[in-house]
Short mmCIF file of C-alpha atoms and ligand atoms in Angstrom, two decimals:
data_model
loop_
_atom_site.label_atom_id
_atom_site.label_comp_id
_atom_site.label_asym_id
_atom_site.label_seq_id
_atom_site.Cartn_x
_atom_site.Cartn_y
_atom_site.Cartn_z
CA UNK A 1 18.41 -7.18 -28.14
CA UNK A 2 14.94 -6.61 -26.60
CA UNK A 3 14.93 -5.45 -23.01
CA UNK A 4 12.70 -7.36 -20.60
CA UNK A 5 9.78 -5.39 -19.10
CA UNK A 6 10.03 -4.17 -15.54
CA UNK A 7 8.46 -6.71 -13.20
CA UNK A 8 6.38 -5.27 -10.36
CA UNK A 9 4.94 -7.06 -7.34
CA UNK A 10 1.88 -5.19 -6.01
CA UNK A 11 0.31 -6.45 -2.80
CA UNK A 12 -3.35 -5.84 -1.96
CA UNK A 13 -3.92 -5.49 -5.71
CA UNK A 14 -7.48 -6.85 -5.79
CA UNK A 15 -9.18 -3.48 -5.12
CA UNK A 16 -8.74 0.07 -3.89
CA UNK A 17 -5.34 1.72 -4.01
CA UNK A 18 -3.46 -1.49 -4.90
CA UNK A 19 -5.68 -2.13 -7.91
CA UNK A 20 -5.10 1.46 -9.11
CA UNK A 21 -1.33 1.06 -8.71
CA UNK A 22 -1.42 -2.17 -10.71
CA UNK A 23 -3.41 -0.46 -13.48
CA UNK A 24 -1.03 2.51 -13.61
CA UNK A 25 2.00 0.22 -13.91
CA UNK A 26 0.11 -1.85 -16.49
CA UNK A 27 -0.38 1.27 -18.64
CA UNK A 28 3.42 1.67 -18.56
CA UNK A 29 3.80 -1.88 -19.89
CA UNK A 30 5.19 -3.48 -16.73
CA UNK A 31 4.87 -7.19 -16.02
CA UNK A 32 2.72 -7.61 -12.91
CA UNK A 33 2.60 -9.96 -9.96
CA UNK A 34 -0.69 -9.31 -8.18
CA UNK A 35 -1.27 -10.61 -4.65
CA UNK A 36 -4.30 -10.56 -2.33
CA UNK A 37 -6.63 -13.18 -0.81
CA UNK A 38 -9.48 -13.07 -3.32
CA UNK A 39 -8.60 -15.14 -6.41
CA UNK A 40 -11.77 -13.96 -8.21
CA UNK A 41 -11.09 -10.28 -7.66
CA UNK A 42 -7.44 -10.74 -8.70
CA UNK A 43 -8.56 -12.48 -11.90
CA UNK A 44 -10.77 -9.48 -12.73
CA UNK A 45 -7.93 -7.03 -12.11
CA UNK A 46 -5.57 -9.20 -14.19
CA UNK A 47 -8.00 -9.10 -17.12
CA UNK A 48 -8.28 -5.30 -16.92
CA UNK A 49 -4.51 -4.89 -16.52
CA UNK A 50 -3.88 -6.99 -19.59
CA UNK A 51 -6.20 -4.76 -21.63
CA UNK A 52 -4.45 -1.69 -20.19
CA UNK A 53 -1.07 -2.85 -21.48
CA UNK A 54 0.63 -5.07 -18.89
CA UNK A 55 3.27 -7.15 -20.65
CA UNK A 56 2.46 -10.27 -18.56
CA UNK A 57 0.55 -10.99 -15.38
CA UNK A 58 0.77 -13.51 -12.58
CA UNK A 59 -1.97 -13.45 -9.94
CA UNK A 60 -1.23 -15.20 -6.64
CA UNK A 61 -4.03 -15.63 -4.11
CA UNK A 62 -2.47 -15.52 -0.65
CA UNK A 63 -3.22 -14.50 2.91
CA UNK A 64 -0.17 -12.30 3.31
CA UNK A 65 -0.57 -12.03 7.08
CA UNK A 66 0.63 -15.62 7.31
CA UNK A 67 4.37 -16.29 7.62
CA UNK A 68 5.74 -17.94 4.48
CA UNK A 69 3.16 -16.44 2.11
CA UNK A 70 5.14 -13.33 1.08
CA UNK A 71 8.12 -15.60 0.38
CA UNK A 72 5.88 -17.88 -1.73
CA UNK A 73 4.70 -14.90 -3.83
CA UNK A 74 8.29 -13.76 -4.44
CA UNK A 75 9.36 -17.31 -5.42
CA UNK A 76 6.46 -17.56 -7.86
CA UNK A 77 7.42 -14.18 -9.37
CA UNK A 78 11.05 -15.17 -9.83
CA UNK A 79 10.15 -18.57 -11.22
CA UNK A 80 7.81 -17.00 -13.79
CA UNK A 81 9.71 -13.83 -14.72
CA UNK A 82 13.31 -14.40 -13.61
CA UNK A 83 13.49 -11.29 -11.43
CA UNK A 84 11.78 -8.46 -9.60
CA UNK A 85 12.31 -4.74 -10.34
CA UNK A 86 9.56 -3.10 -8.31
CA UNK A 87 7.99 -4.05 -4.99
CA UNK A 88 4.93 -2.12 -3.81
CA UNK A 89 3.89 -3.14 -0.30
CA UNK A 90 0.31 -1.91 -0.18
CA UNK A 91 -1.82 -4.62 1.49
CA UNK A 92 -3.12 -3.40 4.81
CA UNK A 93 -6.18 -3.58 7.01
CA UNK A 94 -6.01 -2.28 10.57
CA UNK A 95 -9.04 -2.09 12.79
CA UNK A 96 -10.08 1.32 14.09
CA UNK A 97 -12.29 2.14 17.07
CA UNK A 98 -12.27 2.88 20.79
CA UNK A 99 -8.87 1.86 22.19
CA UNK A 100 -10.48 0.03 25.13
CA UNK A 101 -12.45 -2.23 22.79
CA UNK A 102 -9.48 -3.25 20.63
CA UNK A 103 -7.99 -6.60 21.64
CA UNK A 104 -4.47 -8.01 21.56
CA UNK A 105 -5.55 -10.04 18.54
CA UNK A 106 -6.62 -6.85 16.72
CA UNK A 107 -3.21 -5.28 17.34
CA UNK A 108 -1.33 -8.43 16.33
CA UNK A 109 -3.44 -8.81 13.15
CA UNK A 110 -2.77 -5.22 12.16
CA UNK A 111 0.99 -5.69 12.47
CA UNK A 112 0.93 -9.17 10.90
CA UNK A 113 -0.38 -7.95 7.56
CA UNK A 114 0.83 -4.44 7.08
CA UNK A 115 4.17 -4.47 8.94
CA UNK A 116 5.42 -8.06 8.98
CA UNK A 117 4.34 -8.87 5.41
CA UNK A 118 6.24 -5.78 4.22
CA UNK A 119 9.36 -6.90 6.08
CA UNK A 120 9.02 -10.43 4.71
CA UNK A 121 8.49 -9.21 1.13
CA UNK A 122 11.52 -6.93 1.34
CA UNK A 123 13.72 -9.72 2.73
CA UNK A 124 12.64 -12.30 0.15
CA UNK A 125 12.79 -9.93 -2.83
CA UNK A 126 16.02 -8.20 -1.77
CA UNK A 127 18.60 -10.19 -3.78
CA UNK A 128 16.43 -9.80 -6.89
CA UNK A 129 15.95 -6.07 -6.31
CA UNK A 130 19.73 -5.68 -5.87
CA UNK A 131 20.38 -7.61 -9.09
CA UNK A 132 17.88 -5.41 -10.96
CA UNK A 133 18.81 -2.06 -9.35
CA UNK A 134 15.16 -2.04 -8.37
CA UNK A 135 12.91 -0.04 -6.10
CA UNK A 136 10.54 -0.49 -3.15
CA UNK A 137 7.54 1.67 -2.24
CA UNK A 138 5.95 1.00 1.14
CA UNK A 139 2.41 2.35 1.48
CA UNK A 140 1.98 3.63 5.03
CA UNK A 141 -0.58 6.36 5.91
CA UNK A 142 -0.74 9.86 7.39
CA UNK A 143 -1.60 8.55 10.86
CA UNK A 144 2.11 7.66 11.03
CA UNK A 145 2.80 11.33 11.70
CA UNK A 146 -0.58 12.49 13.01
CA UNK A 147 -1.82 10.10 15.70
CA UNK A 148 -5.56 9.61 16.05
CA UNK A 149 -7.33 8.32 19.18
CA UNK A 150 -9.55 6.08 17.01
CA UNK A 151 -6.56 4.65 15.12
CA UNK A 152 -4.24 3.22 17.78
CA UNK A 153 -3.30 0.22 15.65
CA UNK A 154 -2.97 1.76 12.18
CA UNK A 155 -0.99 4.76 13.42
CA UNK A 156 1.76 2.74 15.15
CA UNK A 157 1.90 0.26 12.24
CA UNK A 158 2.41 3.16 9.82
CA UNK A 159 5.06 4.78 12.05
CA UNK A 160 6.90 1.47 12.24
CA UNK A 161 6.81 1.23 8.44
CA UNK A 162 8.39 4.68 8.07
CA UNK A 163 11.16 3.74 10.47
CA UNK A 164 11.73 0.43 8.67
CA UNK A 165 11.75 2.19 5.28
CA UNK A 166 14.43 4.63 6.42
CA UNK A 167 16.54 1.86 7.96
CA UNK A 168 16.33 -0.28 4.84
CA UNK A 169 17.16 2.74 2.68
CA UNK A 170 20.45 3.20 4.56
CA UNK A 171 21.46 -0.34 3.68
CA UNK A 172 20.08 0.02 0.15
CA UNK A 173 22.45 2.94 -0.56
CA UNK A 174 25.30 0.45 -0.76
CA UNK A 175 23.37 -2.00 -2.89
CA UNK A 176 21.74 0.21 -5.49
CA UNK A 177 18.09 -0.24 -4.52
CA UNK A 178 15.81 2.77 -3.97
CA UNK A 179 13.43 2.54 -1.01
CA UNK A 180 10.71 5.05 -0.19
CA UNK A 181 7.43 5.27 1.71
CA UNK A 182 4.20 6.95 0.67
CA UNK A 183 1.57 8.15 3.12
CA UNK A 184 -1.88 8.49 1.58
CA UNK A 185 -4.40 10.78 3.23
CA UNK A 186 -8.14 10.13 3.06
CA UNK A 187 -8.67 8.25 -0.17
CA UNK A 188 -11.98 7.03 -1.61
CA UNK A 189 -11.92 3.22 -1.26
CA UNK A 190 -14.05 0.62 0.54
CA UNK A 191 -12.26 1.56 3.76
CA UNK A 192 -13.43 5.17 3.50
CA UNK A 193 -16.99 4.11 2.68
CA UNK A 194 -17.04 2.01 5.86
CA UNK A 195 -15.77 4.99 7.85
CA UNK A 196 -18.50 7.23 6.41
CA UNK A 197 -21.16 4.62 7.27
CA UNK A 198 -19.93 4.36 10.87
CA UNK A 199 -19.80 8.16 11.20
CA UNK A 200 -23.34 8.44 9.81
CA UNK A 201 -24.63 5.88 12.32
CA UNK A 202 -22.79 7.45 15.27
CA UNK A 203 -24.12 10.96 14.54
CA UNK A 204 -27.51 10.15 13.01
CA UNK A 205 -26.54 11.62 9.63
CA UNK A 206 -27.30 10.69 6.05
CA UNK A 207 -24.35 9.22 4.15
CA UNK A 208 -23.92 12.43 2.16
CA UNK A 209 -23.98 14.57 5.33
CA UNK A 210 -21.54 12.20 7.07
CA UNK A 211 -19.17 12.39 4.13
CA UNK A 212 -19.32 16.20 4.18
CA UNK A 213 -18.89 16.30 7.95
CA UNK A 214 -15.76 14.11 7.77
CA UNK A 215 -14.33 16.15 4.89
CA UNK A 216 -14.82 19.37 6.87
CA UNK A 217 -13.32 17.73 10.00
CA UNK A 218 -10.18 16.81 8.04
CA UNK A 219 -10.01 20.33 6.58
CA UNK A 220 -9.55 19.16 2.98
CA UNK A 221 -11.21 20.37 -0.22
CA UNK A 222 -11.97 16.82 -1.38
CA UNK A 223 -11.25 13.21 -0.57
CA UNK A 224 -8.38 11.74 -2.59
CA UNK A 225 -8.89 9.40 -5.52
CA UNK A 226 -6.95 6.15 -5.87
CA UNK A 227 -5.37 7.63 -9.01
CA UNK A 228 -3.78 10.37 -6.88
CA UNK A 229 -1.78 7.66 -5.08
CA UNK A 230 -1.17 5.42 -8.09
CA UNK A 231 0.31 8.29 -10.11
CA UNK A 232 2.78 9.09 -7.35
CA UNK A 233 3.77 5.43 -6.96
CA UNK A 234 4.42 5.21 -10.71
CA UNK A 235 6.59 8.34 -10.46
CA UNK A 236 8.55 6.93 -7.49
CA UNK A 237 9.21 3.77 -9.52
CA UNK A 238 10.35 5.73 -12.59
CA UNK A 239 13.83 6.94 -13.62
CA UNK A 240 12.58 10.53 -13.05
CA UNK A 241 12.68 9.71 -9.32
CA UNK A 242 16.22 8.30 -9.40
CA UNK A 243 17.37 10.82 -6.74
CA UNK A 244 14.38 10.23 -4.44
CA UNK A 245 15.55 7.79 -1.80
CA UNK A 246 14.88 6.99 1.84
CA UNK A 247 12.07 9.47 2.17
CA UNK A 248 8.35 9.69 2.88
CA UNK A 249 6.06 11.27 0.33
CA UNK A 250 2.75 12.51 1.72
CA UNK A 251 -0.21 12.61 -0.69
CA UNK A 252 -3.07 13.94 1.44
CA UNK A 253 -4.52 17.13 -0.08
CA UNK A 254 -3.13 19.06 2.89
CA UNK A 255 -4.78 16.98 5.64
CA UNK A 256 -1.59 16.73 7.74
CA UNK A 257 -1.62 19.74 10.08
CA UNK A 258 1.99 19.55 11.32
CA UNK A 259 5.44 19.21 9.75
N1 NAP B 301 -7.88 4.46 1.74
C1 NAP B 301 -7.29 5.33 2.54
O1 NAP B 301 -7.84 6.39 2.84
C2 NAP B 301 -5.91 5.03 3.10
C3 NAP B 301 -5.30 6.01 3.87
C4 NAP B 301 -4.03 5.78 4.38
C5 NAP B 301 -3.40 4.57 4.12
N2 NAP B 301 -4.02 3.63 3.36
C6 NAP B 301 -3.32 2.36 3.13
O2 NAP B 301 -3.34 2.04 1.76
C7 NAP B 301 -3.37 0.62 1.61
C8 NAP B 301 -4.54 0.23 0.73
O3 NAP B 301 -5.72 0.71 1.31
P1 NAP B 301 -7.14 0.64 0.57
O4 NAP B 301 -7.92 1.76 1.10
O5 NAP B 301 -6.94 0.48 -0.88
O6 NAP B 301 -7.70 -0.71 1.21
P2 NAP B 301 -8.81 -1.73 0.67
O7 NAP B 301 -9.66 -1.11 -0.37
O8 NAP B 301 -9.44 -2.30 1.90
O9 NAP B 301 -7.92 -2.87 -0.03
C9 NAP B 301 -7.03 -3.62 0.77
C10 NAP B 301 -6.31 -4.61 -0.12
O10 NAP B 301 -5.49 -5.45 0.72
C11 NAP B 301 -5.87 -6.81 0.50
N3 NAP B 301 -5.77 -7.57 1.75
C12 NAP B 301 -6.46 -7.37 2.90
N4 NAP B 301 -6.13 -8.31 3.80
C13 NAP B 301 -5.22 -9.14 3.19
C14 NAP B 301 -4.54 -10.32 3.59
N5 NAP B 301 -4.67 -10.82 4.82
N6 NAP B 301 -3.70 -10.90 2.69
C15 NAP B 301 -3.56 -10.39 1.45
N7 NAP B 301 -4.17 -9.27 1.02
C16 NAP B 301 -5.01 -8.67 1.88
C17 NAP B 301 -7.30 -6.75 -0.02
O11 NAP B 301 -7.62 -7.87 -0.82
P3 NAP B 301 -8.36 -9.21 -0.29
O12 NAP B 301 -9.49 -8.78 0.59
O13 NAP B 301 -8.78 -9.87 -1.57
O14 NAP B 301 -7.32 -9.99 0.43
C18 NAP B 301 -7.25 -5.50 -0.88
O15 NAP B 301 -6.69 -5.81 -2.15
C19 NAP B 301 -3.48 0.03 3.02
O16 NAP B 301 -2.20 -0.35 3.47
C20 NAP B 301 -3.99 1.20 3.83
O17 NAP B 301 -3.63 1.14 5.19
C21 NAP B 301 -5.27 3.82 2.85
#
């Protein structure tokens, strides 16, 4: 009897860290459900993932900040593949800046995508994850544990995700699902490029000097690559991590100063 491939839902898979996670799982032969807003970008990732070895791919264009959309993605996955083994909640976009300039809408938007979509995905996928003995990885961020005055939305969203992950993991113990969180540090994606541009403008620096100034400020040898995160996610989803449960893995090159 042939075993069916593991089916993984990856949110925010159209670029950056989510794309890298999708490619890593593709190389392991997983079936992929890719979700993000941009249908074109998803189609490009799907093509690459197929070449990399994904056993099957379903791309669903969706604004995951909207109620009902995470549930629609899970339904489409189950209809196409009959189950879900892996759920990687990665989609996120929280505005940074001076606290006094951030509006209620900015705060609500930040929570709507990164926190509420994660909760909705977990709830909708739960019976399928239980049936499969599956696993969840919630991508948070190091500001969860190291607050930053310029990051008063992202930090609290990430802290809430760690709390939610731990709470869900308690329940999951009885149901045979593994649930963990991963906090990336400063990783080279579009988000980091934007941060470097803003820093350069604020301090009258070239892009190269701004990049170096930020690196030195964070006290790290280098910025992280998306592969640094994707490799750890693949490990967390693998049988080698079968005893890793209800915890937070920090992948930040040593940027976190405290415990
Ligand atoms: N990069 C870092 O240094 C860093 C550090 C700590 C934590 N993180 C976390 O890691 C995750 C990925 O970050 P990244 O740097 O890879 O970000 P990114 O390059 O900006 O990619 C974000 C992804 O989320 C999708 N997305 C954004 N808004 C969405 C929406 N409303 N509905 C559906 N999908 C949406 C984007 O696709 P569309 O635009 O096509 O929708 C894209 O695929 C985020 O949760 C972020 O907070 C990143």
